[in-house]
XYZ file of N, CA, C and O in Angstrom:
528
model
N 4.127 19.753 -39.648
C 4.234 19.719 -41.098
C 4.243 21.140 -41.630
O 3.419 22.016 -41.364
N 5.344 21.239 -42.456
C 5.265 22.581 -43.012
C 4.901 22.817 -44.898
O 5.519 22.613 -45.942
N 4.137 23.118 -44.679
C 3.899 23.291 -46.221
C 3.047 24.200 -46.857
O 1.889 24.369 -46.476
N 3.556 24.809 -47.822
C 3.028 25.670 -48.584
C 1.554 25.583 -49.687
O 1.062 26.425 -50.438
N 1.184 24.215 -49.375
C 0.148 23.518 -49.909
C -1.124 23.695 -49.033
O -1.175 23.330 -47.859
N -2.086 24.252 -49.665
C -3.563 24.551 -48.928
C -4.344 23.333 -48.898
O -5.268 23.303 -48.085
N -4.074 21.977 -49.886
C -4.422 21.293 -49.953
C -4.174 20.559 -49.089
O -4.976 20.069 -48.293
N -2.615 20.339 -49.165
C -1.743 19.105 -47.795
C -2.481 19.862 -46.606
O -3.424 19.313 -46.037
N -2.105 20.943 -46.290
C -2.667 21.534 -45.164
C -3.869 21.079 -44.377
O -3.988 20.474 -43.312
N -4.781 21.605 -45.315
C -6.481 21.054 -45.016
C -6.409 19.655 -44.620
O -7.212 19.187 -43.813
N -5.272 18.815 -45.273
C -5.850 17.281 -44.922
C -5.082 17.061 -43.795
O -5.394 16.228 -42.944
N -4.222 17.670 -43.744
C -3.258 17.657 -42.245
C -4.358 18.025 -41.034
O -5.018 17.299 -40.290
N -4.278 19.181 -41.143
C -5.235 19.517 -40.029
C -6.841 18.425 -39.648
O -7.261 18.103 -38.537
N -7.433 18.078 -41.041
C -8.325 16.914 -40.875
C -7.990 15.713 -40.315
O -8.737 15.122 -39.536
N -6.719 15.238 -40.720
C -6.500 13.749 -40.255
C -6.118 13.978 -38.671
O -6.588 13.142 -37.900
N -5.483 14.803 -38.231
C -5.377 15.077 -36.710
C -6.816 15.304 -35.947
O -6.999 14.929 -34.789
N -7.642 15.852 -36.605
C -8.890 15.972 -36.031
C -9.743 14.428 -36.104
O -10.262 14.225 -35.007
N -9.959 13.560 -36.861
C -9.996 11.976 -36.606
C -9.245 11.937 -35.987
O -9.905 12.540 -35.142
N -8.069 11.734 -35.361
C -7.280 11.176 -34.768
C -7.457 11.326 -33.272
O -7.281 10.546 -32.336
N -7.842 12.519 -33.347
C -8.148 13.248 -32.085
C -9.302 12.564 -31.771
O -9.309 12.116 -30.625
N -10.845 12.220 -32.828
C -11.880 11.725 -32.229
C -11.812 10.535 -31.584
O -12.548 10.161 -30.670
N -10.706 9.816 -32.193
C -10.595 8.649 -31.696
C -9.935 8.233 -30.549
O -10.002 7.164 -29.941
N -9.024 9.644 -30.262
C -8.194 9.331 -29.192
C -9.787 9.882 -27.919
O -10.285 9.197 -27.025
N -10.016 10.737 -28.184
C -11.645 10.886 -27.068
C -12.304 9.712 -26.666
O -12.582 9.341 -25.525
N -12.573 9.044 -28.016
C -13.373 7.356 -27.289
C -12.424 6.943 -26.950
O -12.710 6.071 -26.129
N -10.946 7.039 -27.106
C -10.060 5.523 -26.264
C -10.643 6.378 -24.780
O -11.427 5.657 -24.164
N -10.436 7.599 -24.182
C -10.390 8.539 -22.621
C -11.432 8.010 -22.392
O -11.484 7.496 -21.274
N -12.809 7.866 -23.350
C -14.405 7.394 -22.576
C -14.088 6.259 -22.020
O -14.459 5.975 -20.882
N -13.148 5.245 -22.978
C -13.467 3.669 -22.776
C -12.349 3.838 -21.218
O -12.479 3.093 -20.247
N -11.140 5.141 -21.314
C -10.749 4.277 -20.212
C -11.237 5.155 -18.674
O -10.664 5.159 -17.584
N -12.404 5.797 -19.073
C -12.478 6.615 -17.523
C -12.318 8.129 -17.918
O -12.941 9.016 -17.334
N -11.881 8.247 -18.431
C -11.394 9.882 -18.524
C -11.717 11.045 -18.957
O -11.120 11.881 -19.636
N -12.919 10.993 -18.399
C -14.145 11.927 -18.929
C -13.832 13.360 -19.015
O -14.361 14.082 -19.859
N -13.086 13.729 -18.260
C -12.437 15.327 -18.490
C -11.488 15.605 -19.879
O -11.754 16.544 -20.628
N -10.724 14.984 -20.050
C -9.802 14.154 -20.834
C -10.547 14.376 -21.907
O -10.389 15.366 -22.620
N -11.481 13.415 -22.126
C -12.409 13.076 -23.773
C -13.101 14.186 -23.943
O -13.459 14.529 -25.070
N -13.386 14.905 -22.837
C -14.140 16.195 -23.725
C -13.166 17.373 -23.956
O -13.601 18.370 -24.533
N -12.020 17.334 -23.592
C -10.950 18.233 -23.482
C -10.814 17.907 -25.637
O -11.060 18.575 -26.641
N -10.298 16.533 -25.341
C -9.921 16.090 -26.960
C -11.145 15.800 -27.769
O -10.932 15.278 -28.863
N -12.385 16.039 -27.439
C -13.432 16.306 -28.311
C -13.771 17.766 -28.978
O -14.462 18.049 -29.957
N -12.887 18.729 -27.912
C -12.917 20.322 -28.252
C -12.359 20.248 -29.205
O -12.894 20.579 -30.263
N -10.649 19.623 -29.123
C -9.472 19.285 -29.796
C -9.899 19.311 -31.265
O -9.660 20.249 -32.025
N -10.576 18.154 -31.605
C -11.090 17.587 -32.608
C -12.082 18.308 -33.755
O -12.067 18.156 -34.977
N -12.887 19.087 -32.981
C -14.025 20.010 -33.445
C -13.024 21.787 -34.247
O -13.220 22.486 -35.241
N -11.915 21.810 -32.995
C -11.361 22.891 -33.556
C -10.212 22.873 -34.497
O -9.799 23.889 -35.057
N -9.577 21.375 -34.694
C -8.717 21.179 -35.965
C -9.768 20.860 -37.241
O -9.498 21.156 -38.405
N -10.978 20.224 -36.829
C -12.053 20.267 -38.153
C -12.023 21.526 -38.712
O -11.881 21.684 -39.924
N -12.200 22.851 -37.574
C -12.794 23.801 -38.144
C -11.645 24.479 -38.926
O -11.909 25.204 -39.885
N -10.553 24.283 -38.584
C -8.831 24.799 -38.689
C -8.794 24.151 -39.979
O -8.491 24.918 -40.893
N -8.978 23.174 -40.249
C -8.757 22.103 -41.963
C -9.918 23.144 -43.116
O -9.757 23.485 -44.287
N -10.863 23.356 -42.313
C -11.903 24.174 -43.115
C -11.466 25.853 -43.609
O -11.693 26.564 -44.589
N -10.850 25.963 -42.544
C -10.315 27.293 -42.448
C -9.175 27.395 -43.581
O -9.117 28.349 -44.357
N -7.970 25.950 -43.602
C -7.159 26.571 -44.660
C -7.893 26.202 -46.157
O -7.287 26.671 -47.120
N -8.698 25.689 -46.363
C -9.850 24.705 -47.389
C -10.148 26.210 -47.865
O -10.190 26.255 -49.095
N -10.379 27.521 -47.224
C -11.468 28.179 -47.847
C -10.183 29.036 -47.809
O -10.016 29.709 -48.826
N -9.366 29.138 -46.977
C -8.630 30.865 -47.179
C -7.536 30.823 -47.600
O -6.740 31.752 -47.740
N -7.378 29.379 -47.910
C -5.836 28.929 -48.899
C -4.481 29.450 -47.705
O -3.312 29.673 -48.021
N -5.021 29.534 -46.455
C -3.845 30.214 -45.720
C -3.792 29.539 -44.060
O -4.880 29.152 -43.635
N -2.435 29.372 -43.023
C -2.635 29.014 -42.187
C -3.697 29.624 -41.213
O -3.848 30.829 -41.013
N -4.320 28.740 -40.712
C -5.253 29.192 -40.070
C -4.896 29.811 -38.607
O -4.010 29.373 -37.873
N -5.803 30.975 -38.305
C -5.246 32.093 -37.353
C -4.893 30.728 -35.549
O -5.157 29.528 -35.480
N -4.366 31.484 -34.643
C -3.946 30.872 -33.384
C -5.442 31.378 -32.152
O -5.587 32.119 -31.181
N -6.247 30.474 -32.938
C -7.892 30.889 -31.487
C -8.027 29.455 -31.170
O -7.331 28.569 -31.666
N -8.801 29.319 -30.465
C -9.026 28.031 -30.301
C -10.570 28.186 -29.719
O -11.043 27.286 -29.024
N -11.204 29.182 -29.988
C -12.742 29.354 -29.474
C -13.516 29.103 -30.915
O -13.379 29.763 -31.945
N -14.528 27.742 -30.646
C -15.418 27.309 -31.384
C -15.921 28.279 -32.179
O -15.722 28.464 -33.380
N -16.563 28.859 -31.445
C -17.876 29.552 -32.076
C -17.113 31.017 -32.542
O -17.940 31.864 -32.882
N -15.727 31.456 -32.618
C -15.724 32.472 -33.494
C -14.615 31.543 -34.709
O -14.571 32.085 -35.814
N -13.925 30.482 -34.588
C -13.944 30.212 -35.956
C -14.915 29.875 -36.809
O -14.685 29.877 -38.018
N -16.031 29.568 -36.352
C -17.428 29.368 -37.509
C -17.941 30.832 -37.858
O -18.539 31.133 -38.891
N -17.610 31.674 -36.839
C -17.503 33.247 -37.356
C -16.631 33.539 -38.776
O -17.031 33.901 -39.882
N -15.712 33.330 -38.443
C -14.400 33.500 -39.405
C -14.905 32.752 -40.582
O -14.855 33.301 -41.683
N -15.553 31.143 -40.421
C -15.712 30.476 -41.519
C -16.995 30.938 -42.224
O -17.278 30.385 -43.287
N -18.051 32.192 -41.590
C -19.330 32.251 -42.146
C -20.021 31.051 -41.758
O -21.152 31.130 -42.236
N -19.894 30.077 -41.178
C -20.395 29.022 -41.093
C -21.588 29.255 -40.077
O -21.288 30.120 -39.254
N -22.809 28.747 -39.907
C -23.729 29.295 -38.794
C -24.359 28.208 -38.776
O -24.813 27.791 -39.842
N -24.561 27.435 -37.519
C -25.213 25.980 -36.979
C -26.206 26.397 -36.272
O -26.448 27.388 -35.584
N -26.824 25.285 -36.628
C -28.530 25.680 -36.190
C -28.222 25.617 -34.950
O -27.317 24.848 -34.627
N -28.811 26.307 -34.072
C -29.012 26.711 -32.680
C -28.843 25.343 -31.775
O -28.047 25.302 -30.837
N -29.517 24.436 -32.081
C -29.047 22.834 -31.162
C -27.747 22.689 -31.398
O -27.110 22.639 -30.345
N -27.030 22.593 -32.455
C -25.594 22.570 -32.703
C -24.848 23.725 -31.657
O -24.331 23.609 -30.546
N -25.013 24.638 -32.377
C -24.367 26.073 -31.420
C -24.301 26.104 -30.235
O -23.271 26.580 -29.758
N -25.220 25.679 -29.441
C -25.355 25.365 -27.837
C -24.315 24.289 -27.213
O -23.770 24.539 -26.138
N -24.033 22.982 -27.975
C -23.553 21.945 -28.028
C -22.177 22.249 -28.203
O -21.264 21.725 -27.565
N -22.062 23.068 -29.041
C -20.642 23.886 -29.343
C -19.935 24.538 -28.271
O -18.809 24.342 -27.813
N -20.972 25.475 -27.928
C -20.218 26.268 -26.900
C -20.208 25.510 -25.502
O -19.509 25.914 -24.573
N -21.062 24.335 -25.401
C -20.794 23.588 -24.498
C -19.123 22.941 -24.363
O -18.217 23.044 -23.536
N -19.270 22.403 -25.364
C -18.038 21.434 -25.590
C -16.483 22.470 -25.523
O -15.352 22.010 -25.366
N -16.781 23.694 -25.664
C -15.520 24.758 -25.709
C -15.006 25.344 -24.644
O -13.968 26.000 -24.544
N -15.966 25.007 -23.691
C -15.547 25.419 -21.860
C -14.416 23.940 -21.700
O -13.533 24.024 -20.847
N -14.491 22.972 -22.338
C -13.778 21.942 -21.811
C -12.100 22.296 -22.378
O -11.230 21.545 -21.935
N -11.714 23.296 -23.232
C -10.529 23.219 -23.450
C -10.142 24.394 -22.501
O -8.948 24.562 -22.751
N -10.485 25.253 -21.594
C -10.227 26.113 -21.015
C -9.993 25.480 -19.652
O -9.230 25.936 -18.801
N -10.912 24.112 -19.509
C -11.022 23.492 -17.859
C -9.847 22.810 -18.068
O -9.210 22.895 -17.018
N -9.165 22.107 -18.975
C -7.661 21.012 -18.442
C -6.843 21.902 -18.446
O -5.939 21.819 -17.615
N -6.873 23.237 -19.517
C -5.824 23.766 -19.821
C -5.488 24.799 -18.123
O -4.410 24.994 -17.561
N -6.668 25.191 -17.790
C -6.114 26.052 -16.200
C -6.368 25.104 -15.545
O -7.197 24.378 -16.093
N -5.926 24.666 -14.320
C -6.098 24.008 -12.780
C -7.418 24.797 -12.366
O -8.430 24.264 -11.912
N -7.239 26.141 -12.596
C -8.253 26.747 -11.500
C -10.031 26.612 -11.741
O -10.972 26.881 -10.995
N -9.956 26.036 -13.225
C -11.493 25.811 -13.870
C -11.687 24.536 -13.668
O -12.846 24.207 -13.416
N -10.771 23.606 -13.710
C -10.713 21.913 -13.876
C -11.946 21.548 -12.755
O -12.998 21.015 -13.108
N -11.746 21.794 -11.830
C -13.007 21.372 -10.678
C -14.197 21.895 -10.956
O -15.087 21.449 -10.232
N -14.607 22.845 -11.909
C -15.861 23.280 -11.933
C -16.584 22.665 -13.047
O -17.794 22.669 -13.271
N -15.468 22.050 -13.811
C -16.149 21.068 -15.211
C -15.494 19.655 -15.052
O -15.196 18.798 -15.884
N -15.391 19.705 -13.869
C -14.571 18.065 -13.499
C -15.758 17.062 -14.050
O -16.927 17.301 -13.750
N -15.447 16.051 -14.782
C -17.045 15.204 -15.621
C -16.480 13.781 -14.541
O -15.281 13.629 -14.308
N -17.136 13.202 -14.194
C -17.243 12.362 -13.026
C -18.161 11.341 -13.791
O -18.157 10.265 -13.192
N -18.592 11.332 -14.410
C -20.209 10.269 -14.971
C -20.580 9.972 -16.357
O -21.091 10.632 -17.262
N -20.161 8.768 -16.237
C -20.204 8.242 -17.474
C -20.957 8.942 -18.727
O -20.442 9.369 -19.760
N -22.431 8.939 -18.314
C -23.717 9.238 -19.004
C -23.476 10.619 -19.496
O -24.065 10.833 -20.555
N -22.800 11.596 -19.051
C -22.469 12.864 -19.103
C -21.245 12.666 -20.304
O -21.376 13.067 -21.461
N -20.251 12.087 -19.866
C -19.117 12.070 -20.856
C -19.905 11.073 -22.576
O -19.813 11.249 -23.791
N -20.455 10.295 -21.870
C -20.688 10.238 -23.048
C -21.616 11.069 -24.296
O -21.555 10.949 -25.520
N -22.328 11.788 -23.588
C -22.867 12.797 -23.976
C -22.318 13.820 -24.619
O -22.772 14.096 -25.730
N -21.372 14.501 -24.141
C -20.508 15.275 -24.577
C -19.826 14.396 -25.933
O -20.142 14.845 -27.035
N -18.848 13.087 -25.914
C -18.819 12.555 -26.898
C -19.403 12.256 -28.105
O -18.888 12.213 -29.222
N -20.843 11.997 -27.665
C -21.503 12.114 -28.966
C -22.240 13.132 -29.754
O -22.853 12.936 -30.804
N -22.072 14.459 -28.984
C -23.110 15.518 -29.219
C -21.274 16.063 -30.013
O -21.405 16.311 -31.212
N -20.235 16.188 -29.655
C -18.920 15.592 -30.926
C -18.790 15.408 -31.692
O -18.305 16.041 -32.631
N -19.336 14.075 -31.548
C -19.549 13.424 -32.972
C -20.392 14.032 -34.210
O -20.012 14.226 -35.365
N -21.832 14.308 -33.536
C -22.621 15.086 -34.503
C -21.977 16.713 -35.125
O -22.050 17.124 -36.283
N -21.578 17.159 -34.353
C -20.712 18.727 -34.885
C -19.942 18.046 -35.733
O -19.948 18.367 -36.921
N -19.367 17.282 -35.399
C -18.118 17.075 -36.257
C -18.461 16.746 -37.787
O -18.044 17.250 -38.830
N -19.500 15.572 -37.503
C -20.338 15.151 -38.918
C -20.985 16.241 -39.264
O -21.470 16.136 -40.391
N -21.227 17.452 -38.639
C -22.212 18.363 -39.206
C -21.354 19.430 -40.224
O -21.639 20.059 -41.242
N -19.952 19.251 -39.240
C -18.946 20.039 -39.745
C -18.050 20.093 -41.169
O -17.676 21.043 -41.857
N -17.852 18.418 -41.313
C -17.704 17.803 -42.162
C -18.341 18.150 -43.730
O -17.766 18.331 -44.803
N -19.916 18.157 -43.321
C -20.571 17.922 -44.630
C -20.969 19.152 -44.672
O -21.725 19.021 -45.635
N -21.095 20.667 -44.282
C -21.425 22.195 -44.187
C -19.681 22.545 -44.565
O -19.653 23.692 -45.011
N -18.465 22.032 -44.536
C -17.239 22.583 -45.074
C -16.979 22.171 -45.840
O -16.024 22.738 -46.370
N -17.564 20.775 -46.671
C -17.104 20.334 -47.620
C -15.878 19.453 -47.542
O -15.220 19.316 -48.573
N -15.561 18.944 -46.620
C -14.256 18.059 -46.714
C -13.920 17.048 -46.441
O -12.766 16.694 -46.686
C-alpha cells in the first residue's frame, strides 16, 4: 500500500500486525513452533512500525530489531517486558539464516507457547503505551 496518509499508514501497518498474531496461533495449533515465534517477532515489529508512522507522520525506517525501535519510539518497557522482547527478536534472525535455525530450533510445545503468549502481552502492552 502506498500512501501518503500517516493515518492509512499506521492502520496498515497495525492490521498486518493482528494478522500476523493470528497467523502465529494458526503455526502453534499446527506444530510450528519456530515458525510462530518467527511471526510473533513479525507482529511485535509491525506494532512498533504502525507506532512509528502514528508519531513521526513518516514511513517507518528498514530495522527490524525490537528493542531499538522502542529506542526510536522513546518508548521504555519495564524490564520483564524488555527481556521478553529481546527474547522474542533472536527468533527473526533464526528462520531468516539456516546457520542460527538449529540453535533456536523450538521443539516443545510448552516453550512455543510461551513465547506466544509472552507476544501477546508486548503486543497488548504495546498497543495501550502507543496509543493505537
Amino acid at each position: 500500500m502506498m500512501t501518503k496518509n500517516p493515518e492509512e499508514l499506521a492502520e496498515y501497518w497495525l492490521d498486518f500486525s493482528k494478522e500476523d498474531l493470528k497467523s502465529a496461533k494458526a503455526l502453534l495449533d499446527a506444530h510450528r513452533y519456530t515458525w510462530c515465534a518467527f511471526i510473533c517477532q513479525q507482529a511485535l515489529e509491525k506494532c512498533l512500525k504502525a507506532g512509528y508512522v502514528k508519531i513521526h507522520k513518516e514511513i517507518p525506517p528498514y530495522l527490524h530489531k525490537l528493542e531499538r525501535l522502542c529506542q526510536l519510539l522513546e518508548l521504555t518497557p519495564p524490564q520483564d517486558i524488555l527481556d521478553k522482547l529481546i527474547e522474542t527478536d533472536k527468533y527473526y534472525i533464526a528462520t531468516r539464516y539456516p546457520t542460527y535455525k538449529e540453535a533456536v530450533n523450538i521443539k516443545n510445545l510448552k516453550k512455543a507457547e510461551g513465547i506466544y503468549e509472552n507476544a501477546k502481552r508486548i503486543y497488548k502492552w504495546f498497543i495501550e503505551n502507543l496509543k493505537l
